[in-house]
Tab-separated table of C-alpha atoms and ligand atoms in Angstrom:
chain	number	residue	atom	x	y	z
A	1	MET	CA	1.192	25.284	-39.235
A	2	SER	CA	2.793	26.811	-36.272
A	3	ASN	CA	3.746	24.458	-33.382
A	4	LYS	CA	0.611	24.181	-30.703
A	5	MET	CA	2.853	24.238	-27.261
A	6	TRP	CA	6.416	25.877	-28.506
A	7	GLY	CA	5.258	28.629	-30.799
A	8	GLY	CA	8.032	30.941	-30.453
A	9	ARG	CA	11.186	29.484	-31.566
A	10	PHE	CA	9.304	26.529	-33.851
A	11	ALA	CA	7.736	27.455	-37.112
A	12	THR	CA	6.225	23.927	-37.788
A	13	GLY	CA	4.628	21.492	-36.220
A	14	PRO	CA	6.607	17.868	-35.504
A	15	ASP	CA	6.691	14.997	-38.229
A	16	ALA	CA	3.766	12.818	-37.572
A	17	ILE	CA	6.113	9.925	-36.340
A	18	MET	CA	7.729	12.245	-34.254
A	19	GLU	CA	4.129	13.268	-32.576
A	20	GLU	CA	3.623	9.572	-32.413
A	21	ILE	CA	7.219	8.500	-30.352
A	22	ASN	CA	7.136	11.398	-28.249
A	23	ALA	CA	3.280	11.617	-26.693
A	24	SER	CA	2.684	10.247	-23.492
A	25	ILE	CA	-1.135	10.961	-23.408
A	26	GLY	CA	-2.089	7.441	-24.384
A	27	PHE	CA	-1.137	6.344	-20.773
A	28	ASP	CA	-0.515	9.481	-18.783
A	29	TYR	CA	-3.899	10.674	-18.857
A	30	ARG	CA	-4.328	8.437	-15.617
A	31	PHE	CA	-2.393	11.260	-13.888
A	32	ALA	CA	-5.205	13.702	-14.289
A	33	THR	CA	-6.634	13.654	-10.884
A	34	GLN	CA	-3.130	13.922	-9.388
A	35	ASP	CA	-1.998	16.963	-12.040
A	36	ILE	CA	-5.170	18.798	-11.111
A	37	ARG	CA	-4.458	18.101	-7.378
A	38	GLY	CA	-0.585	19.466	-7.821
A	39	SER	CA	-1.618	22.505	-9.713
A	40	LEU	CA	-4.257	23.417	-7.269
A	41	ALA	CA	-1.903	23.103	-4.441
A	42	HIS	CA	0.706	25.045	-6.667
A	43	VAL	CA	-1.584	28.011	-7.622
A	44	ALA	CA	-2.523	28.627	-4.127
A	45	MET	CA	0.904	28.974	-2.986
A	46	LEU	CA	1.710	31.658	-5.780
A	47	ALA	CA	-1.417	33.470	-4.568
A	48	GLU	CA	-0.251	33.222	-0.849
A	49	ALA	CA	3.512	34.261	-1.759
A	50	GLY	CA	2.296	37.044	-3.839
A	51	ILE	CA	3.609	35.832	-7.509
A	52	VAL	CA	0.386	35.747	-8.794
A	53	SER	CA	-2.564	38.138	-8.120
A	54	GLU	CA	-5.451	36.659	-6.223
A	55	ASP	CA	-7.946	37.084	-9.077
A	56	HIS	CA	-5.709	35.414	-11.206
A	57	ALA	CA	-5.252	32.414	-8.619
A	58	LYS	CA	-9.382	32.432	-8.277
A	59	ALA	CA	-9.686	32.419	-11.653
A	60	ILE	CA	-7.052	29.704	-12.522
A	61	THR	CA	-8.690	27.109	-9.540
A	62	LYS	CA	-12.265	27.650	-10.887
A	63	GLY	CA	-10.874	26.714	-14.225
A	64	LEU	CA	-9.172	23.565	-13.075
A	65	GLU	CA	-11.922	22.820	-11.188
A	66	GLN	CA	-14.345	22.904	-14.081
A	67	VAL	CA	-11.490	20.742	-16.260
A	68	ARG	CA	-11.652	18.236	-13.150
A	69	GLY	CA	-15.291	17.640	-13.953
A	70	GLU	CA	-15.205	17.644	-17.421
A	71	ILE	CA	-12.497	14.829	-17.168
A	72	GLU	CA	-14.697	13.065	-14.349
A	73	ALA	CA	-17.716	12.995	-16.615
A	74	GLY	CA	-15.830	11.895	-19.651
A	75	SER	CA	-16.208	14.899	-21.607
A	76	PHE	CA	-12.723	16.070	-21.908
A	77	THR	CA	-11.004	15.698	-25.254
A	78	PHE	CA	-7.697	14.393	-24.839
A	79	SER	CA	-5.291	15.516	-27.907
A	80	ARG	CA	-2.156	13.541	-28.954
A	81	ALA	CA	-0.889	16.699	-30.443
A	82	LEU	CA	-0.627	18.041	-26.929
A	83	GLU	CA	1.490	15.695	-26.190
A	84	ASP	CA	1.090	15.140	-22.324
A	85	ILE	CA	-1.595	15.255	-19.739
A	86	HIS	CA	0.332	18.206	-18.257
A	87	MET	CA	-0.287	20.211	-21.625
A	88	ASN	CA	-3.626	18.748	-22.300
A	89	ILE	CA	-4.990	20.423	-18.406
A	90	GLU	CA	-3.470	23.648	-19.325
A	91	SER	CA	-4.336	23.780	-22.740
A	92	ARG	CA	-7.886	23.368	-21.946
A	93	LEU	CA	-7.611	25.931	-18.958
A	94	ALA	CA	-6.588	28.206	-21.586
A	95	ASP	CA	-9.735	27.765	-23.392
A	96	LEU	CA	-11.522	28.233	-20.387
A	97	ILE	CA	-10.154	31.476	-18.601
A	98	GLY	CA	-7.929	32.895	-21.368
A	99	PRO	CA	-4.153	33.627	-21.566
A	100	ASP	CA	-4.205	34.000	-17.653
A	101	ALA	CA	-4.140	30.211	-17.786
A	102	GLY	CA	-0.205	30.812	-18.717
A	103	ARG	CA	0.395	32.067	-15.106
A	104	LEU	CA	-0.067	28.723	-13.652
A	105	HIS	CA	3.256	27.707	-14.585
A	106	THR	CA	5.040	29.913	-13.056
A	107	ALA	CA	8.087	28.849	-10.859
A	108	ARG	CA	7.311	25.338	-11.981
A	109	SER	CA	8.128	22.935	-15.224
A	110	ARG	CA	7.210	19.565	-16.626
A	111	ASN	CA	9.756	18.031	-15.126
A	112	ASP	CA	8.720	18.556	-11.459
A	113	GLN	CA	5.084	18.408	-12.387
A	114	VAL	CA	5.715	14.735	-13.753
A	115	ALA	CA	7.623	13.998	-11.010
A	116	LEU	CA	4.900	15.085	-8.353
A	117	ASP	CA	2.319	13.185	-10.234
A	118	PHE	CA	3.833	10.188	-10.379
A	119	ARG	CA	4.417	10.164	-6.504
A	120	LEU	CA	0.989	11.100	-5.833
A	121	TRP	CA	0.059	8.356	-8.112
A	122	ILE	CA	2.232	5.719	-6.744
A	123	ARG	CA	1.245	6.795	-3.194
A	124	ASP	CA	-2.467	6.355	-4.180
A	125	THR	CA	-1.698	3.138	-5.403
A	126	VAL	CA	0.403	1.711	-2.595
A	127	ASP	CA	-2.534	2.295	-0.248
A	128	GLU	CA	-4.965	0.542	-2.355
A	129	LEU	CA	-2.716	-2.529	-2.376
A	130	ASP	CA	-1.901	-2.564	0.853
A	131	GLN	CA	-5.747	-3.109	1.691
A	132	GLN	CA	-6.096	-5.769	-0.980
A	133	MET	CA	-3.166	-7.538	0.552
A	134	LEU	CA	-4.783	-7.221	4.071
A	135	ALA	CA	-7.776	-8.660	2.593
A	136	LEU	CA	-5.829	-11.828	1.333
A	137	GLN	CA	-4.441	-12.276	4.467
A	138	GLN	CA	-7.541	-12.330	6.229
A	139	ALA	CA	-8.913	-14.966	4.100
A	140	LEU	CA	-5.924	-17.056	4.579
A	141	ALA	CA	-6.251	-16.587	8.136
A	142	GLU	CA	-9.793	-17.239	8.481
A	143	ARG	CA	-9.030	-20.781	6.568
A	144	ALA	CA	-6.161	-21.484	8.909
A	145	SER	CA	-8.453	-21.073	11.894
A	146	ASP	CA	-10.919	-23.449	10.269
A	147	HIS	CA	-8.242	-26.239	9.346
A	148	ALA	CA	-5.499	-25.567	12.256
A	149	GLY	CA	-5.652	-29.251	13.025
A	150	SER	CA	-6.163	-30.475	9.143
A	151	VAL	CA	-3.457	-32.732	8.263
A	152	MET	CA	-1.828	-32.569	4.934
A	153	PRO	CA	1.880	-33.761	3.601
A	154	GLY	CA	4.509	-31.306	4.253
A	155	PHE	CA	7.451	-31.163	1.530
A	156	THR	CA	10.466	-30.462	0.881
A	157	HIS	CA	11.973	-31.424	-2.975
A	158	LEU	CA	8.318	-31.746	-3.691
A	159	GLN	CA	8.889	-35.446	-1.576
A	160	SER	CA	6.597	-35.895	1.314
A	161	ALA	CA	8.494	-34.941	4.092
A	162	GLN	CA	6.922	-34.537	7.412
A	163	PRO	CA	2.936	-34.049	8.371
A	164	VAL	CA	1.973	-30.423	8.670
A	165	THR	CA	-1.667	-28.969	9.021
A	166	PHE	CA	-3.015	-26.955	6.310
A	167	GLY	CA	-3.957	-24.304	8.504
A	168	HIS	CA	-0.074	-23.817	9.326
A	169	HIS	CA	0.259	-23.896	5.346
A	170	MET	CA	-1.932	-20.855	5.021
A	171	LEU	CA	-0.150	-19.302	7.685
A	172	ALA	CA	3.138	-19.083	5.775
A	173	TYR	CA	1.627	-17.147	3.376
A	174	VAL	CA	0.182	-14.571	5.834
A	175	GLU	CA	3.635	-14.262	7.049
A	176	MET	CA	4.887	-13.402	3.428
A	177	LEU	CA	2.291	-10.872	3.171
A	178	SER	CA	2.694	-9.378	6.329
A	179	ARG	CA	6.401	-8.721	4.818
A	180	ASP	CA	5.253	-7.680	1.479
A	181	ARG	CA	3.231	-4.765	3.132
A	182	GLY	CA	6.317	-3.693	5.349
A	183	ARG	CA	8.270	-3.438	2.002
A	184	LEU	CA	5.474	-1.329	0.547
A	185	SER	CA	5.091	0.676	3.801
A	186	ASP	CA	8.727	1.360	3.911
A	187	ALA	CA	8.967	2.675	0.510
A	188	ARG	CA	5.978	4.829	1.094
A	189	LYS	CA	7.816	6.631	4.032
A	190	ARG	CA	10.936	7.553	2.005
A	191	MET	CA	9.028	8.500	-1.105
A	192	ASN	CA	6.735	10.869	0.655
A	193	GLU	CA	8.736	13.991	0.075
A	194	CYS	CA	7.517	16.766	-2.286
A	195	PRO	CA	9.553	17.662	-5.658
A	196	LEU	CA	7.126	20.222	-6.497
A	197	GLY	CA	9.502	23.518	-6.617
A	198	ALA	CA	12.469	21.751	-8.120
A	199	ALA	CA	11.339	23.338	-11.356
A	200	ALA	CA	13.001	22.215	-14.592
A	201	LEU	CA	16.554	21.011	-12.620
A	202	ALA	CA	17.957	24.417	-10.783
A	203	GLY	CA	15.208	25.216	-8.535
A	204	THR	CA	13.440	28.915	-9.093
A	205	SER	CA	14.083	32.418	-8.843
A	206	PHE	CA	10.518	33.371	-7.449
A	207	PRO	CA	10.158	33.125	-3.568
A	208	ILE	CA	8.136	30.053	-3.778
A	209	ASN	CA	7.176	27.944	-0.615
A	210	ARG	CA	7.741	24.735	-0.945
A	211	GLU	CA	7.010	23.697	2.583
A	212	ALA	CA	3.418	24.688	2.038
A	213	THR	CA	2.960	22.801	-1.194
A	214	ALA	CA	4.608	19.929	0.324
A	215	LYS	CA	2.250	20.000	3.260
A	216	ALA	CA	-1.215	20.725	1.153
A	217	LEU	CA	-0.133	17.752	-0.682
A	218	GLY	CA	0.001	15.431	2.246
A	219	PHE	CA	3.656	15.009	1.982
A	220	ASP	CA	6.028	15.053	4.989
A	221	ARG	CA	8.632	17.555	3.729
A	222	PRO	CA	9.792	18.906	0.068
A	223	THR	CA	12.549	17.242	-1.055
A	224	ALA	CA	16.026	18.636	-0.333
A	225	ASN	CA	18.176	18.638	-3.834
A	226	SER	CA	16.306	20.036	-7.104
A	227	LEU	CA	18.424	17.605	-9.310
A	228	ASP	CA	17.590	14.800	-7.569
A	229	SER	CA	14.076	15.852	-7.366
A	230	VAL	CA	13.398	15.402	-11.105
A	231	SER	CA	15.662	12.690	-11.937
A	232	ASP	CA	14.877	10.130	-9.080
A	233	ARG	CA	12.814	7.228	-9.997
A	234	ASP	CA	13.795	4.968	-7.117
A	235	PHE	CA	10.614	5.294	-5.261
A	236	VAL	CA	9.077	3.648	-8.650
A	237	LEU	CA	11.782	1.074	-8.478
A	238	GLU	CA	11.520	0.446	-4.905
A	239	VAL	CA	7.555	-0.360	-5.315
A	240	LEU	CA	8.184	-2.332	-8.529
A	241	ALA	CA	10.745	-4.435	-6.396
A	242	ALA	CA	8.066	-5.055	-3.795
A	243	ALA	CA	5.385	-5.905	-6.101
A	244	SER	CA	7.949	-8.019	-7.961
A	245	ILE	CA	8.662	-10.082	-4.405
A	246	CYS	CA	4.824	-10.107	-3.787
A	247	ALA	CA	3.808	-11.545	-7.226
A	248	THR	CA	6.417	-13.988	-6.359
A	249	HIS	CA	4.883	-15.041	-3.080
A	250	LEU	CA	1.422	-15.150	-4.950
A	251	SER	CA	2.603	-17.235	-7.839
A	252	ARG	CA	4.316	-19.734	-5.628
A	253	LEU	CA	0.663	-20.201	-3.979
A	254	ALA	CA	-0.705	-20.048	-7.348
A	255	GLU	CA	1.548	-23.058	-8.207
A	256	GLU	CA	0.924	-24.804	-4.910
A	257	ILE	CA	-3.263	-24.617	-5.955
A	258	VAL	CA	-2.558	-26.228	-9.666
A	259	LEU	CA	-0.658	-29.159	-8.393
A	260	TRP	CA	-3.232	-29.449	-5.428
A	261	CYS	CA	-6.055	-29.531	-7.891
A	262	THR	CA	-4.688	-32.364	-9.891
A	263	PRO	CA	-6.587	-35.649	-9.866
A	264	GLN	CA	-3.073	-36.932	-8.502
A	265	PHE	CA	-2.885	-34.434	-5.453
A	266	GLY	CA	-6.491	-34.175	-5.203
A	267	PHE	CA	-6.089	-32.023	-2.184
A	268	VAL	CA	-8.491	-28.856	-3.191
A	269	GLN	CA	-11.134	-28.458	-5.222
A	270	LEU	CA	-11.974	-24.969	-6.568
A	271	SER	CA	-15.497	-24.304	-7.438
A	272	ASP	CA	-16.954	-23.466	-10.870
A	273	LYS	CA	-16.246	-19.897	-10.148
A	274	PHE	CA	-12.622	-20.111	-10.304
A	275	THR	CA	-12.283	-22.753	-13.042
A	276	THR	CA	-12.798	-23.240	-16.694
A	277	GLY	CA	-13.543	-26.478	-18.813
A	278	SER	CA	-12.063	-27.549	-21.944
A	279	SER	CA	-13.849	-27.344	-25.145
A	280	ILE	CA	-13.044	-30.602	-26.355
A	281	MET	CA	-12.122	-32.808	-22.883
A	282	PRO	CA	-15.486	-33.072	-20.931
A	283	GLN	CA	-13.964	-33.988	-17.942
A	284	LYS	CA	-11.756	-31.130	-17.158
A	285	ARG	CA	-11.614	-28.819	-14.670
A	286	ASN	CA	-9.032	-26.156	-15.087
A	287	PRO	CA	-7.674	-23.522	-12.625
A	288	ASP	CA	-7.099	-20.933	-14.827
A	289	ALA	CA	-7.261	-18.090	-12.576
A	290	ALA	CA	-4.367	-19.729	-10.321
A	291	GLU	CA	-2.454	-20.217	-13.654
A	292	LEU	CA	-2.826	-16.573	-14.671
A	293	VAL	CA	-1.921	-15.455	-10.946
A	294	ARG	CA	1.498	-17.459	-11.717
A	295	GLY	CA	1.842	-16.027	-15.410
A	296	LYS	CA	1.303	-12.379	-14.508
A	297	SER	CA	4.170	-12.217	-12.072
A	298	GLY	CA	6.512	-12.139	-15.372
A	299	ARG	CA	4.463	-8.778	-16.165
A	300	VAL	CA	5.605	-7.421	-12.811
A	301	ILE	CA	9.037	-8.691	-12.508
A	302	GLY	CA	9.612	-7.710	-16.408
A	303	ALA	CA	8.291	-3.855	-15.512
A	304	LEU	CA	10.687	-3.921	-12.676
A	305	ILE	CA	13.937	-4.903	-14.877
A	306	GLY	CA	12.334	-2.509	-17.600
A	307	LEU	CA	12.704	0.446	-15.677
A	308	LEU	CA	16.113	-0.566	-14.150
A	309	VAL	CA	17.487	-0.891	-17.505
A	310	VAL	CA	15.664	2.291	-18.660
A	311	MET	CA	17.461	4.214	-15.498
A	312	LYS	CA	20.652	2.842	-15.362
A	313	GLY	CA	22.460	5.117	-18.049
A	314	LEU	CA	20.938	8.288	-17.731
A	315	PRO	CA	23.001	11.061	-16.622
A	316	LEU	CA	21.134	14.045	-14.218
A	317	THR	CA	19.134	14.928	-14.665
A	318	TYR	CA	15.769	14.381	-16.546
A	319	SER	CA	16.162	12.960	-19.976
A	320	LYS	CA	12.929	11.710	-22.147
A	321	ASP	CA	13.693	8.054	-21.773
A	322	MET	CA	12.075	8.679	-18.476
A	323	GLN	CA	8.734	9.076	-20.197
A	324	GLU	CA	8.924	5.421	-20.375
A	325	ASP	CA	8.755	4.902	-16.884
A	326	LYS	CA	4.981	4.716	-16.796
A	327	GLU	CA	3.412	2.266	-19.252
A	328	GLY	CA	5.156	-0.883	-17.454
A	329	THR	CA	4.417	0.278	-13.830
A	330	PHE	CA	0.859	0.954	-14.505
A	331	ASP	CA	0.278	-2.479	-16.103
A	332	ALA	CA	2.339	-4.266	-12.937
A	333	LEU	CA	0.395	-2.493	-10.423
A	334	GLN	CA	-2.956	-3.278	-11.891
A	335	SER	CA	-1.628	-6.997	-12.649
A	336	LEU	CA	-0.663	-7.190	-9.285
A	337	SER	CA	-4.178	-5.632	-8.060
A	338	LEU	CA	-6.179	-8.036	-10.119
A	339	CYS	CA	-3.792	-11.540	-8.885
A	340	LEU	CA	-4.639	-10.349	-5.183
A	341	ALA	CA	-8.197	-10.046	-5.631
A	342	ALA	CA	-8.276	-13.488	-7.609
A	343	MET	CA	-6.023	-15.104	-4.950
A	344	THR	CA	-8.407	-13.964	-2.385
A	345	GLY	CA	-11.261	-15.138	-4.394
A	346	MET	CA	-9.542	-18.572	-4.825
A	347	ILE	CA	-8.910	-18.810	-1.244
A	348	ARG	CA	-12.180	-18.574	0.519
A	349	ASP	CA	-13.548	-20.587	-2.630
A	350	LEU	CA	-11.497	-23.636	-2.534
A	351	GLU	CA	-12.470	-26.647	-0.592
A	352	PRO	CA	-10.096	-29.045	0.918
A	353	ASP	CA	-10.378	-32.841	0.786
A	354	LEU	CA	-9.635	-33.431	4.331
A	355	LYS	CA	-9.695	-37.246	3.647
A	356	ARG	CA	-7.223	-37.199	0.688
A	357	MET	CA	-4.817	-35.140	2.362
A	358	LYS	CA	-4.674	-37.186	5.570
A	359	THR	CA	-4.271	-40.081	3.560
A	360	ALA	CA	-1.418	-38.735	1.469
A	361	ALA	CA	0.138	-37.367	4.834
A	362	GLY	CA	0.609	-40.663	6.265
A	363	SER	CA	2.092	-42.219	2.710
A	364	GLY	CA	5.637	-41.837	1.715
A	365	TYR	CA	6.859	-42.789	5.171
A	366	ALA	CA	6.284	-39.329	6.689
A	367	THR	CA	6.327	-40.014	10.254
A	368	ALA	CA	10.084	-41.729	9.705
A	369	THR	CA	11.364	-38.527	11.638
A	370	ASP	CA	8.791	-39.138	14.654
A	371	LEU	CA	10.372	-42.928	14.874
A	372	ALA	CA	13.744	-41.598	14.862
A	373	ASP	CA	12.951	-39.070	17.673
A	374	TRP	CA	11.352	-41.920	19.325
A	375	LEU	CA	14.491	-44.112	19.402
A	376	VAL	CA	16.412	-41.076	20.723
A	377	ARG	CA	13.850	-40.178	23.507
A	378	GLU	CA	12.833	-43.290	24.686
A	379	LEU	CA	16.127	-45.710	23.896
A	380	LYS	CA	18.653	-42.891	24.499
A	381	MET	CA	20.299	-43.170	20.979
A	382	PRO	CA	22.093	-40.830	19.279
A	383	PHE	CA	20.141	-39.279	16.553
A	384	ARG	CA	22.772	-40.320	13.594
A	385	GLN	CA	22.303	-43.916	15.003
A	386	ALA	CA	18.563	-43.413	15.353
A	387	HIS	CA	18.320	-42.024	11.728
A	388	HIS	CA	20.016	-45.172	10.689
A	389	VAL	CA	17.745	-47.758	12.124
A	390	THR	CA	15.003	-45.873	11.163
A	391	GLY	CA	16.276	-46.136	7.648
A	392	SER	CA	16.670	-49.684	7.779
A	393	LEU	CA	12.850	-49.832	8.883
A	394	VAL	CA	11.716	-47.992	6.016
A	395	LYS	CA	13.664	-50.277	3.916
A	396	LEU	CA	11.881	-53.331	5.547
A	397	ALA	CA	8.659	-51.581	5.070
A	398	SER	CA	9.027	-50.360	1.716
A	399	ASN	CA	10.212	-54.029	0.571
A	400	LYS	CA	6.941	-55.207	1.956
A	401	LYS	CA	5.019	-52.651	0.225
A	402	VAL	CA	3.543	-51.100	3.706
A	403	GLY	CA	3.349	-48.165	5.939
A	404	LEU	CA	5.947	-48.070	9.111
A	405	GLU	CA	2.715	-48.703	11.412
A	406	LYS	CA	2.051	-51.856	9.681
A	407	LEU	CA	5.341	-53.525	10.523
A	408	THR	CA	4.987	-55.920	12.954
A	409	LEU	CA	6.829	-55.642	16.736
A	410	ALA	CA	8.723	-58.804	15.802
A	411	GLU	CA	10.027	-57.165	12.425
A	412	MET	CA	10.789	-54.130	14.138
A	413	GLN	CA	12.771	-55.816	16.544
A	414	SER	CA	14.660	-57.664	13.868
A	415	VAL	CA	16.095	-54.263	13.549
A	416	GLU	CA	16.538	-52.992	16.359
A	417	SER	CA	15.748	-55.442	19.410
A	418	GLN	CA	14.960	-52.603	22.315
A	419	ILE	CA	11.790	-51.450	20.458
A	420	THR	CA	8.681	-51.628	22.618
A	421	GLN	CA	4.929	-51.844	21.474
A	422	GLN	CA	5.041	-48.162	22.526
A	423	VAL	CA	6.507	-46.982	19.159
A	424	PHE	CA	3.173	-47.573	17.605
A	425	ASP	CA	1.967	-44.656	19.803
A	426	VAL	CA	4.036	-41.735	17.480
A	427	LEU	CA	3.212	-43.371	13.981
A	428	GLY	CA	0.053	-42.029	13.328
A	429	VAL	CA	0.196	-38.425	11.508
A	430	GLU	CA	-2.031	-36.758	13.915
A	431	LYS	CA	0.120	-37.756	16.663
A	432	SER	CA	3.094	-36.263	14.585
A	433	VAL	CA	1.654	-32.884	14.109
A	434	LYS	CA	0.556	-32.801	17.710
A	435	SER	CA	3.724	-33.576	18.833
A	436	ARG	CA	5.490	-30.042	16.808
A	437	LYS	CA	4.979	-27.871	19.661
A	438	SER	CA	8.007	-25.816	19.356
A	439	TYR	CA	7.608	-22.044	18.802
A	440	GLY	CA	6.365	-21.589	14.959
A	441	GLY	CA	5.884	-25.301	14.610
A	442	THR	CA	2.979	-26.994	13.337
A	443	ALA	CA	0.848	-28.621	16.704
A	444	PRO	CA	-2.722	-27.522	16.078
A	445	ALA	CA	-3.016	-25.350	19.266
A	446	ASN	CA	-0.059	-23.518	17.827
A	447	VAL	CA	-1.550	-23.137	14.440
A	448	ARG	CA	-4.811	-22.061	16.159
A	449	GLN	CA	-3.373	-19.639	18.342
A	450	GLN	CA	-1.641	-17.995	15.643
A	451	ALA	CA	-4.585	-17.904	13.459
A	452	ARG	CA	-6.423	-16.059	16.325
A	453	ARG	CA	-3.501	-13.601	16.945
A	454	TRP	CA	-3.401	-12.619	13.309
A	455	LEU	CA	-7.326	-12.249	12.656
A	456	THR	CA	-7.256	-9.704	15.861
A	457	LYS	CA	-4.285	-7.809	14.567
A	458	LEU	CA	-5.899	-7.775	10.853
A	459	ALA	CA	-9.395	-6.578	12.211
A	460	LYS	CA	-7.847	-3.481	14.054
A	461	GLU	CA	-5.844	-2.677	10.743
A	462	THR	CA	-8.868	-3.068	8.515
A	463	ARG	CA	-9.410	0.675	6.919
A	464	GLY	CA	-11.916	2.714	8.714
A	465	ALA	CA	-11.829	-0.028	11.749
B	501	LIG	N1	5.507	13.749	-20.418
B	501	LIG	C1	6.619	13.677	-20.105
B	501	LIG	C2	7.117	12.323	-19.121
B	501	LIG	O1	6.260	11.634	-18.823
B	501	LIG	C3	6.795	15.044	-19.078
B	501	LIG	C4	7.855	15.319	-18.737
B	501	LIG	C5	8.516	16.300	-19.881
B	501	LIG	N2	9.577	17.211	-19.614
B	501	LIG	C6	10.455	17.379	-20.673
B	501	LIG	N3	11.226	18.187	-20.551
B	501	LIG	N4	9.763	17.167	-21.911
B	501	LIG	O2	8.245	12.065	-18.449
């Protein structure tokens, strides 16, 4: 059989293994809509520039629209022998309108075509991810507003450090997601240049209008260097890097949910909607969704590293290695999307156990810093000395196996004679968080104000609002 795609020079078709390793249709079928969008803009420009006739352009446009309909209806047959989405669509177009279909590929190559399709796809995906991140921010900010004053332990080294509020903890993730969205939007701005018209690598001898196709496809401008246009994949790398950072943030929150759900912590409960049971241990309620969000971060980060490795040794311009840019990216961004949805669901679902969190906040001598601060403020002690005195008091309490607030005044005075009854005023966890009024601190009044600020801002950013 002669070769279906390259006819002329090739007498026979490829070996079965060649076809298998070479084909990308198994995954780049996802570019179908973007590919047709690009072709429609290209053919309109070709006609406008007098490179193809109006009649041919009309026939091609009509044919492309029919192909789009077939793909949307699920009646399109994708063929591996036709290698990729570009050839599949062009071949179907030829079935429909005859050899004039071949005029569509004037002044274009699959190299600029795939670069265009991938950009369009990434751009659409980034916009969807941004909306999902926003929805998660909203869920977190709502919980923050409800729990601005709910006390929980704050940790360093996973050791009780100082009391904070649950709302403050939720807002920490709102901040992270805001930077994640900023990174995506920076990447989107940088990538918004159109590679179409770079052709194979050197540009074209036809009098094309790259400004026109760039504009028609919603780009800010055409790319300025044809070699760079067909070999650049850093628009994918940037988005994968931003996605990896976001997935890492989600993974940390997921890890906290896993910890908080253990009977040992018992800070929150997830409902039946986001947990599973065990087939052997009837008492179990496992936070699988949180574990999977934590686990899937590995796939996202893996896709970034994978593509960096694919690209690092490639001379300019296009090499077939670059076909390996897609599967990992599809998987990574789809995984991130799923993780964002699952995390939003869990944040809305989880029920904090306020009593347990408050009790835990008071254990582990979490108000020791408040005691040291009191010594500095009231007794004018240098902080280092106050730290030392407090350490001795913690040791005393710990030997007696009681909290700091359970020491008697006499016991306190045996360590530091100037201590007065007033010291007991700062030893409660509520008082501790209330006093942390510095900008960005955990005081409930701060948290309430920040939650309100975020909710107003996020409502404005919601699409269509
Ligand atoms: N399927 C190819 C890819 O995904 C399209 C570009 C092919 N270009 C070429 N010169 N073989 O990268």
